[in-house]
Coordinates of C-alpha atoms and ligand atoms in Angstrom, one line a residue:
X157 CA -0.9 69.4 50.2
X158 CA -1.1 71.0 53.7
X159 CA 2.2 71.7 55.4
X160 CA 2.1 74.1 58.3
X161 CA 4.8 76.7 58.7
X162 CA 5.3 76.5 62.5
X163 CA 8.2 78.9 62.7
X164 CA 10.4 81.2 60.6
X165 CA 13.5 83.3 61.0
X166 CA 15.8 85.5 58.9
X167 CA 19.2 86.9 59.9
X168 CA 20.2 90.3 58.8
X169 CA 21.3 90.2 55.2
X170 CA 24.4 92.1 54.1
X171 CA 28.2 92.2 54.2
X172 CA 28.6 90.5 57.6
X173 CA 32.4 90.5 58.2
X174 CA 32.0 89.3 61.8
X175 CA 29.8 86.3 61.0
X176 CA 30.8 82.9 59.7
X177 CA 28.6 80.4 57.8
X178 CA 28.3 78.5 61.1
X179 CA 27.2 81.6 63.0
X180 CA 24.6 82.5 60.4
X181 CA 23.3 78.9 60.2
X182 CA 23.1 78.7 64.0
X183 CA 21.2 82.0 64.3
X184 CA 18.6 81.0 61.7
X185 CA 18.1 77.5 62.9
X186 CA 17.7 78.4 66.6
X187 CA 15.6 81.4 65.6
X188 CA 13.2 79.3 63.6
X189 CA 12.8 76.6 66.2
X190 CA 12.2 79.2 69.0
X191 CA 9.6 80.9 66.8
X192 CA 7.9 77.6 66.2
X193 CA 7.6 77.0 70.0
X194 CA 8.8 73.4 69.7
X195 CA 11.8 71.7 71.2
X196 CA 14.9 70.6 69.2
X197 CA 14.1 67.0 70.1
X198 CA 10.8 67.5 68.2
X199 CA 12.6 68.2 64.9
X200 CA 12.8 64.9 63.0
X201 CA 14.7 65.7 59.8
X202 CA 16.4 68.7 58.2
X203 CA 17.3 70.1 54.7
X204 CA 20.1 72.6 54.1
X205 CA 19.9 74.8 51.0
X206 CA 23.5 75.9 50.1
X207 CA 25.2 76.5 46.8
X208 CA 28.6 78.0 47.3
X209 CA 30.1 76.8 50.6
X210 CA 32.5 74.2 49.0
X211 CA 34.0 77.0 46.7
X212 CA 33.9 79.8 49.2
X213 CA 34.6 78.5 52.7
X214 CA 36.0 75.1 51.6
X215 CA 33.2 73.5 53.7
X216 CA 31.5 70.6 51.8
X217 CA 29.8 68.6 54.5
X218 CA 27.3 71.3 55.7
X219 CA 24.6 68.7 56.8
X220 CA 27.0 67.5 59.5
X221 CA 27.9 71.1 60.3
X222 CA 24.3 71.7 61.0
X223 CA 24.1 68.5 63.1
X224 CA 27.0 69.8 65.2
X225 CA 25.4 73.2 65.6
X226 CA 22.1 71.7 66.7
X227 CA 23.6 68.8 68.7
X228 CA 21.4 66.3 66.9
X229 CA 21.7 63.0 65.1
X230 CA 18.6 63.4 62.8
X231 CA 19.1 63.0 59.0
X232 CA 20.3 66.3 57.4
X233 CA 20.6 66.6 53.6
X234 CA 22.3 69.4 51.7
X235 CA 20.3 70.5 48.7
X236 CA 22.1 72.3 45.8
X237 CA 20.1 73.8 42.9
X238 CA 22.1 76.9 42.3
X239 CA 20.1 80.0 43.4
X240 CA 17.0 77.8 43.9
X241 CA 18.8 75.7 46.5
X242 CA 16.7 77.2 49.3
X243 CA 13.3 76.7 47.5
X244 CA 14.3 73.2 46.5
X245 CA 15.2 72.4 50.2
X246 CA 11.8 73.6 51.3
X247 CA 10.2 71.4 48.6
X248 CA 12.3 68.3 49.8
X249 CA 11.0 68.9 53.4
X250 CA 7.4 69.2 52.2
X251 CA 7.7 65.9 50.3
X252 CA 9.4 64.2 53.3
X253 CA 6.4 65.2 55.5
X254 CA 3.9 64.4 52.8
X255 CA 5.3 60.9 52.4
X256 CA 4.3 60.3 56.0
X257 CA 7.9 59.5 57.1
X258 CA 8.3 62.6 59.2
X259 CA 6.0 64.9 61.1
X260 CA 8.4 67.9 61.4
X261 CA 11.3 69.2 59.4
X262 CA 13.7 72.1 59.7
X263 CA 14.7 73.9 56.5
X264 CA 17.8 76.1 56.6
X265 CA 19.2 78.2 53.7
X266 CA 22.6 79.9 54.3
X267 CA 25.4 81.4 52.3
X268 CA 28.5 83.3 53.1
X269 CA 29.6 85.1 50.0
X270 CA 31.4 88.3 50.7
X271 CA 34.8 86.9 51.9
X272 CA 36.1 86.5 48.3
X273 CA 36.9 89.0 45.6
X274 CA 34.1 89.7 43.1
X275 CA 36.1 88.0 40.4
X276 CA 36.3 84.8 42.4
X277 CA 32.6 84.9 43.4
X278 CA 31.6 85.5 39.8
X279 CA 33.5 82.4 38.7
X280 CA 31.9 80.4 41.5
X281 CA 28.4 81.6 40.6
X282 CA 29.0 80.6 37.0
X283 CA 29.2 77.0 38.2
X284 CA 25.5 77.2 37.7
X285 CA 25.8 78.0 34.0
X286 CA 26.9 75.8 31.0
X287 CA 30.5 75.1 30.0
X288 CA 30.1 77.0 26.8
X289 CA 28.7 80.1 28.7
X290 CA 31.6 79.9 31.2
X291 CA 34.2 79.5 28.5
X292 CA 32.9 82.5 26.5
X293 CA 33.5 84.7 29.5
X294 CA 29.9 85.4 30.4
X295 CA 28.7 86.2 33.9
X296 CA 25.2 85.9 35.2
X297 CA 24.8 89.7 34.6
X298 CA 25.8 89.0 31.0
X299 CA 23.4 86.1 30.6
X300 CA 20.4 88.1 31.9
X301 CA 21.5 91.1 29.8
X302 CA 21.0 88.9 26.7
X303 CA 17.5 88.2 27.9
X304 CA 16.9 91.9 28.6
X305 CA 18.0 92.8 25.0
X306 CA 15.7 90.2 23.5
X307 CA 12.8 91.4 25.8
X308 CA 13.4 95.0 24.7
X309 CA 13.4 94.0 21.0
X310 CA 10.2 92.0 21.3
X311 CA 8.1 94.2 23.6
X312 CA 9.5 97.7 23.3
X313 CA 10.5 98.0 26.9
X314 CA 13.6 100.1 27.8
X315 CA 16.2 100.7 30.5
X316 CA 14.0 103.1 32.5
X317 CA 11.2 100.5 32.7
X318 CA 13.7 98.1 34.3
X319 CA 14.9 100.9 36.6
X320 CA 11.4 101.3 37.9
X321 CA 11.6 97.7 39.2
X322 CA 14.7 98.4 41.2
X323 CA 13.1 101.6 42.6
X324 CA 10.0 99.7 43.7
X325 CA 12.0 97.0 45.4
X326 CA 14.3 99.5 47.1
X327 CA 11.2 101.3 48.4
X328 CA 10.0 98.0 50.0
X329 CA 13.6 97.2 51.2
X330 CA 13.7 100.6 52.9
X331 CA 10.9 99.4 55.1
X332 CA 12.7 96.1 56.0
X333 CA 15.3 96.3 58.8
X334 CA 16.8 92.9 57.7
X335 CA 17.5 94.2 54.2
X336 CA 21.1 94.6 52.9
X337 CA 20.3 98.0 51.2
X338 CA 17.4 99.6 53.2
X339 CA 17.4 102.8 51.2
X340 CA 15.2 104.3 48.5
X341 CA 16.5 104.9 45.0
X342 CA 15.3 107.1 42.1
X343 CA 15.1 106.2 38.4
X344 CA 17.8 108.7 37.8
X345 CA 20.2 107.1 40.3
X346 CA 19.6 103.7 38.7
X347 CA 20.1 105.1 35.2
X348 CA 23.4 106.8 36.3
X349 CA 24.9 103.7 38.0
X350 CA 27.8 102.1 36.2
X351 CA 27.1 99.7 33.3
X352 CA 27.9 96.1 34.2
X353 CA 26.6 94.2 31.1
X354 CA 24.6 96.4 28.7
X355 CA 21.7 97.1 29.3
X356 CA 22.0 96.0 33.0
X357 CA 23.7 98.5 35.3
X358 CA 24.9 98.1 38.9
X359 CA 21.5 99.1 40.3
X360 CA 19.7 96.5 38.1
X361 CA 21.6 93.7 39.9
X362 CA 21.1 91.8 43.1
X363 CA 24.2 92.1 45.3
X364 CA 26.7 89.6 46.8
X365 CA 25.3 88.8 50.3
X366 CA 25.9 86.9 53.5
X367 CA 22.8 85.6 55.3
X368 CA 20.6 82.8 56.4
X369 CA 17.0 81.9 56.8
X370 CA 15.2 79.0 58.5
X371 CA 11.7 77.4 58.7
X372 CA 10.1 74.8 60.8
X373 CA 7.5 72.8 58.9
X374 CA 5.0 70.3 60.2
X375 CA 2.3 67.9 59.0
X376 CA -1.4 68.9 59.3
X377 CA -1.8 66.3 62.1
X378 CA 1.1 67.6 64.1
X379 CA 0.0 71.2 63.7
X380 CA -3.5 70.3 64.8
X381 CA -2.1 68.7 68.0
X382 CA -0.5 72.0 68.8
X383 CA -3.7 73.9 68.0
X384 CA -1.7 75.9 65.3
X385 CA -3.5 78.5 63.2
X386 CA -0.3 79.4 61.3
X387 CA 0.1 79.7 57.5
X388 CA -0.1 76.5 55.4
X389 CA 1.9 75.6 52.2
X390 CA -0.7 74.2 49.8
X391 CA 1.4 73.7 46.8
X392 CA 5.1 72.9 46.2
X393 CA 6.3 72.3 42.6
X394 CA 9.6 72.3 40.8
X395 CA 10.5 72.1 37.1
X396 CA 13.7 72.2 35.0
X397 CA 14.9 73.7 31.7
X398 CA 18.1 73.5 29.7
X399 CA 21.3 74.6 31.4
X400 CA 22.3 76.7 28.3
X401 CA 20.4 79.7 27.1
X402 CA 21.4 78.8 23.5
X403 CA 19.3 75.7 23.7
X404 CA 16.1 77.6 24.5
X405 CA 13.3 78.5 22.0
X406 CA 12.5 81.7 23.8
X407 CA 14.7 84.1 25.9
X408 CA 11.9 86.3 27.1
X409 CA 10.3 83.8 29.4
X410 CA 11.5 81.0 31.7
X411 CA 9.6 77.8 30.6
X412 CA 10.5 76.0 33.9
X413 CA 8.9 78.7 35.9
X414 CA 5.7 78.7 33.7
X415 CA 5.5 74.9 34.1
X416 CA 6.1 74.8 37.9
X417 CA 3.6 77.7 38.4
X418 CA 0.9 76.0 36.3
X419 CA 1.3 72.8 38.3
X420 CA 1.3 74.7 41.6
X421 CA -1.9 76.5 40.7
X422 CA -3.5 73.1 39.9
X423 CA -2.2 71.5 43.1
X424 CA -3.5 74.4 45.2
X425 CA -6.8 74.7 43.3
X426 CA -6.3 78.4 42.8
X427 CA -5.6 80.7 39.8
X428 CA -3.0 83.4 39.2
X429 CA -5.6 86.1 39.8
X430 CA -6.3 84.8 43.3
X431 CA -2.7 85.4 44.5
X432 CA -2.6 88.5 46.7
X433 CA 1.1 89.0 47.1
X434 CA 4.3 87.3 45.9
X435 CA 8.0 87.1 46.4
X436 CA 9.7 86.6 43.0
X437 CA 13.3 86.0 42.0
X438 CA 14.5 89.4 40.8
X439 CA 18.2 88.5 40.6
X440 CA 18.2 91.2 37.9
X441 CA 15.4 93.7 37.2
X442 CA 14.6 92.0 33.9
X443 CA 13.9 88.7 35.8
X444 CA 11.1 90.3 37.7
X445 CA 9.4 91.6 34.5
X446 CA 9.5 88.1 33.1
X447 CA 8.4 86.5 36.4
X448 CA 5.2 88.6 36.5
X449 CA 4.3 87.2 33.0
X450 CA 5.5 83.6 33.6
X451 CA 3.3 83.4 36.8
X452 CA 0.3 84.6 34.8
X453 CA 0.0 87.9 36.8
X454 CA 0.3 89.9 33.5
X455 CA 0.0 89.2 29.8
X456 CA 3.3 88.5 27.9
X457 CA 5.2 91.8 27.4
X458 CA 3.2 93.6 30.1
X459 CA 5.1 92.8 33.3
X460 CA 7.1 96.0 33.2
X461 CA 4.0 98.0 32.5
X462 CA 2.3 96.8 35.7
X463 CA 5.4 97.8 37.7
X464 CA 5.4 101.3 36.0
X465 CA 1.8 101.8 36.9
X466 CA 2.5 101.1 40.6
X467 CA 0.3 97.9 40.6
X468 CA 3.1 95.8 42.3
X469 CA 3.9 98.3 45.1
X470 CA 2.8 98.0 48.7
X471 CA -0.9 99.0 48.6
X472 CA -1.2 98.3 44.9
X473 CA -3.2 95.6 43.1
X474 CA -0.7 92.7 44.0
X475 CA 2.4 93.6 46.0
X476 CA 5.5 92.0 44.6
X477 CA 8.7 91.6 46.7
X478 CA 7.6 93.3 49.9
X479 CA 10.9 92.1 51.5
X480 CA 12.8 94.3 49.0
X481 CA 13.4 91.2 46.8
X482 CA 16.8 90.0 45.9
X483 CA 17.7 93.5 44.7
X484 CA 17.3 95.4 48.0
X485 CA 17.0 92.7 50.7
X486 CA 20.0 90.9 49.2
X487 CA 20.7 87.5 47.6
X488 CA 22.7 85.0 49.7
X489 CA 22.0 82.4 47.0
X490 CA 21.2 79.3 49.1
X491 CA 19.2 81.3 51.6
X492 CA 17.0 83.2 49.1
X493 CA 14.3 80.6 48.5
X494 CA 13.9 80.0 52.3
X495 CA 13.8 83.8 52.9
X496 CA 11.0 84.2 50.5
X497 CA 8.8 81.9 52.6
X498 CA 10.0 83.6 55.8
X499 CA 8.7 86.9 54.3
X500 CA 5.3 85.3 53.3
X501 CA 5.0 83.9 56.9
X502 CA 5.8 87.3 58.5
X503 CA 3.2 89.0 56.3
X504 CA 0.6 86.4 57.1
X505 CA 1.4 86.6 60.8
X506 CA 1.0 90.4 60.7
X507 CA 4.6 90.9 61.7
X508 CA 5.9 92.8 58.7
X509 CA 6.0 96.2 60.4
X510 CA 6.0 99.2 58.0
X511 CA 5.8 96.9 54.9
X512 CA 2.8 95.0 56.1
X513 CA 0.2 94.3 53.4
X514 CA -3.5 94.0 54.3
X515 CA -4.0 91.6 51.5
X516 CA -2.3 88.7 53.1
X517 CA -4.4 85.6 52.7
X518 CA -2.8 83.9 49.6
X519 CA 0.8 84.2 48.5
X520 CA 3.3 82.7 46.0
X521 CA 7.0 82.3 46.0
X522 CA 9.1 82.0 42.8
X523 CA 12.7 80.9 43.2
X524 CA 15.0 80.4 40.2
X525 CA 18.3 78.6 39.8
X526 CA 20.8 80.0 37.2
X527 CA 19.0 81.4 34.1
X528 CA 16.0 79.3 34.8
X529 CA 17.4 75.7 34.7
X530 CA 15.6 75.1 38.0
X531 CA 12.3 76.8 39.1
X532 CA 10.6 76.2 42.4
X533 CA 7.1 77.6 43.2
X534 CA 5.3 77.5 46.6
X535 CA 1.8 78.7 47.3
X536 CA 0.9 79.6 50.9
X537 CA -2.5 80.1 52.5
X538 CA -3.3 82.0 55.6
Ligands
COA649 N1 22.9 97.1 44.4 C1 23.1 98.2 45.1 N2 24.3 98.6 45.5 C2 25.3 97.8 45.3 C3 25.2 96.5 44.6 C4 23.9 96.2 44.2 N3 23.7 95.1 43.5 N4 26.4 95.9 44.5 C5 27.3 96.7 45.1 N5 26.6 97.8 45.6 C6 27.3 99.0 46.2 C7 28.2 98.6 47.3 O1 27.7 98.6 48.5 C8 29.3 99.7 47.1 O2 28.9 100.8 47.8 P1 29.9 101.7 48.6 O3 30.9 102.1 47.6 O4 29.1 102.8 49.2 O5 30.5 100.8 49.7 C9 29.3 100.0 45.6 O6 28.0 99.6 45.2 C10 30.4 99.3 44.8 O7 30.3 97.9 45.2 P2 31.3 96.8 44.8 O8 31.3 95.8 45.9 O9 32.6 97.4 44.4 O10 30.6 96.2 43.5 P3 31.1 95.1 42.6 O11 31.5 95.7 41.4 O12 32.1 94.3 43.3 O13 29.8 94.1 42.4 C11 28.1 93.5 40.9 C12 28.7 94.7 41.7 C13 26.8 94.0 40.3 C14 29.0 93.0 39.8 C15 27.8 92.3 41.9 O14 26.9 92.8 42.9 C16 27.2 91.1 41.2 O15 27.9 90.4 40.6 N6 25.9 90.9 41.3 C17 25.2 89.8 40.7 C18 25.3 88.6 41.6 C19 24.7 87.4 40.9 O16 25.0 87.1 39.7 N7 24.0 86.5 41.6 C20 23.4 85.3 41.0 C21 22.2 85.7 40.2 S1 21.7 84.4 39.1

């Protein structure tokens, strides 16, 4: 696979009272097209990653909303795959171009979450969980807390080990002006934050966020015509797992992520050790420890150890979540998977400012829906 990222754009993430879903979508779509240096008439199809708009804003038909914003009649398809909606939308665009039907595609991920009370948002988010999990009163914090407890029991990790993940991601986020929480944290601050679902505390959690991100993708032939030397997506894979945690054999690893990553490495012709930096789905700190293992960056049970040793920090062996991750950059669910690729593009284009990594030739993105029911992996080469 060789799909060029011609342009990319991320809005500020945060609690954006003065911006609607339409405003955010418009800013990201126009921003990505301008960055690509193409005209709107050159975009042949579009995919819109969005999870919660029907519940939050009452707006179902977001494909047509985007058509109205862009003033276009091209086919636009909404993709919903819980928190992996954005990554899945990128994958649909890659496949549409790979099929030969289109030469260019716009991918937009957008979510407007902060207009409802946390109780209503939590119920909306739980639409991505099983009926049994919803009826038992669990939230996503609770579901990931169950995984954290199992992980602690199996590998001997503890709350301070998870706190180190939040601290590292907030350090990266402090260097990102687009982040929702661009400030540093200490282990003590994380440990002192209020308990949400034991052992996960407020500062182990990604927040509720408004934001959008956009990408313009193009076929190899089209990019060549433009003389483009921009980053290229060389693998795009997606896998599934059971909706319910209770149906899984193992709670300390996401089987879908392992499968999608293995397939992506084969498609790209690379190995885990070759990946120089990655954006992973740290919806909760425990999720990042498991991601490092599922992706083959660390042995099972050693993900948290790598973080503790500073191996995943800017300047370390393999920087993880230079954007600040979901924890500090924010998690507007449908936008996250697209934003991960925007960050990879910015790093590869040398535009990441104070959080710029020098090791920027080969990167991976890991975007998870729910508790791992959907997993999407992309590999990008500079
Ligand atoms: N990280 C850092 N700070 C956070 C934060 C987070 N995740 N969430 C809230 N804050 C801050 C707020 O900015 C606020 O600060 P202020 O008092 O200085 O303004 C303070 O903490 C209290 O925030 P509040 O909005 O009252 O928090 P809340 O109790 O409504 O929500 C969570 C906190 C953790 C419950 C909520 O962020 C949450 O549900 N996160 C998980 C989202 C999720 O499940 N996503 C899907 C993943 S699969």
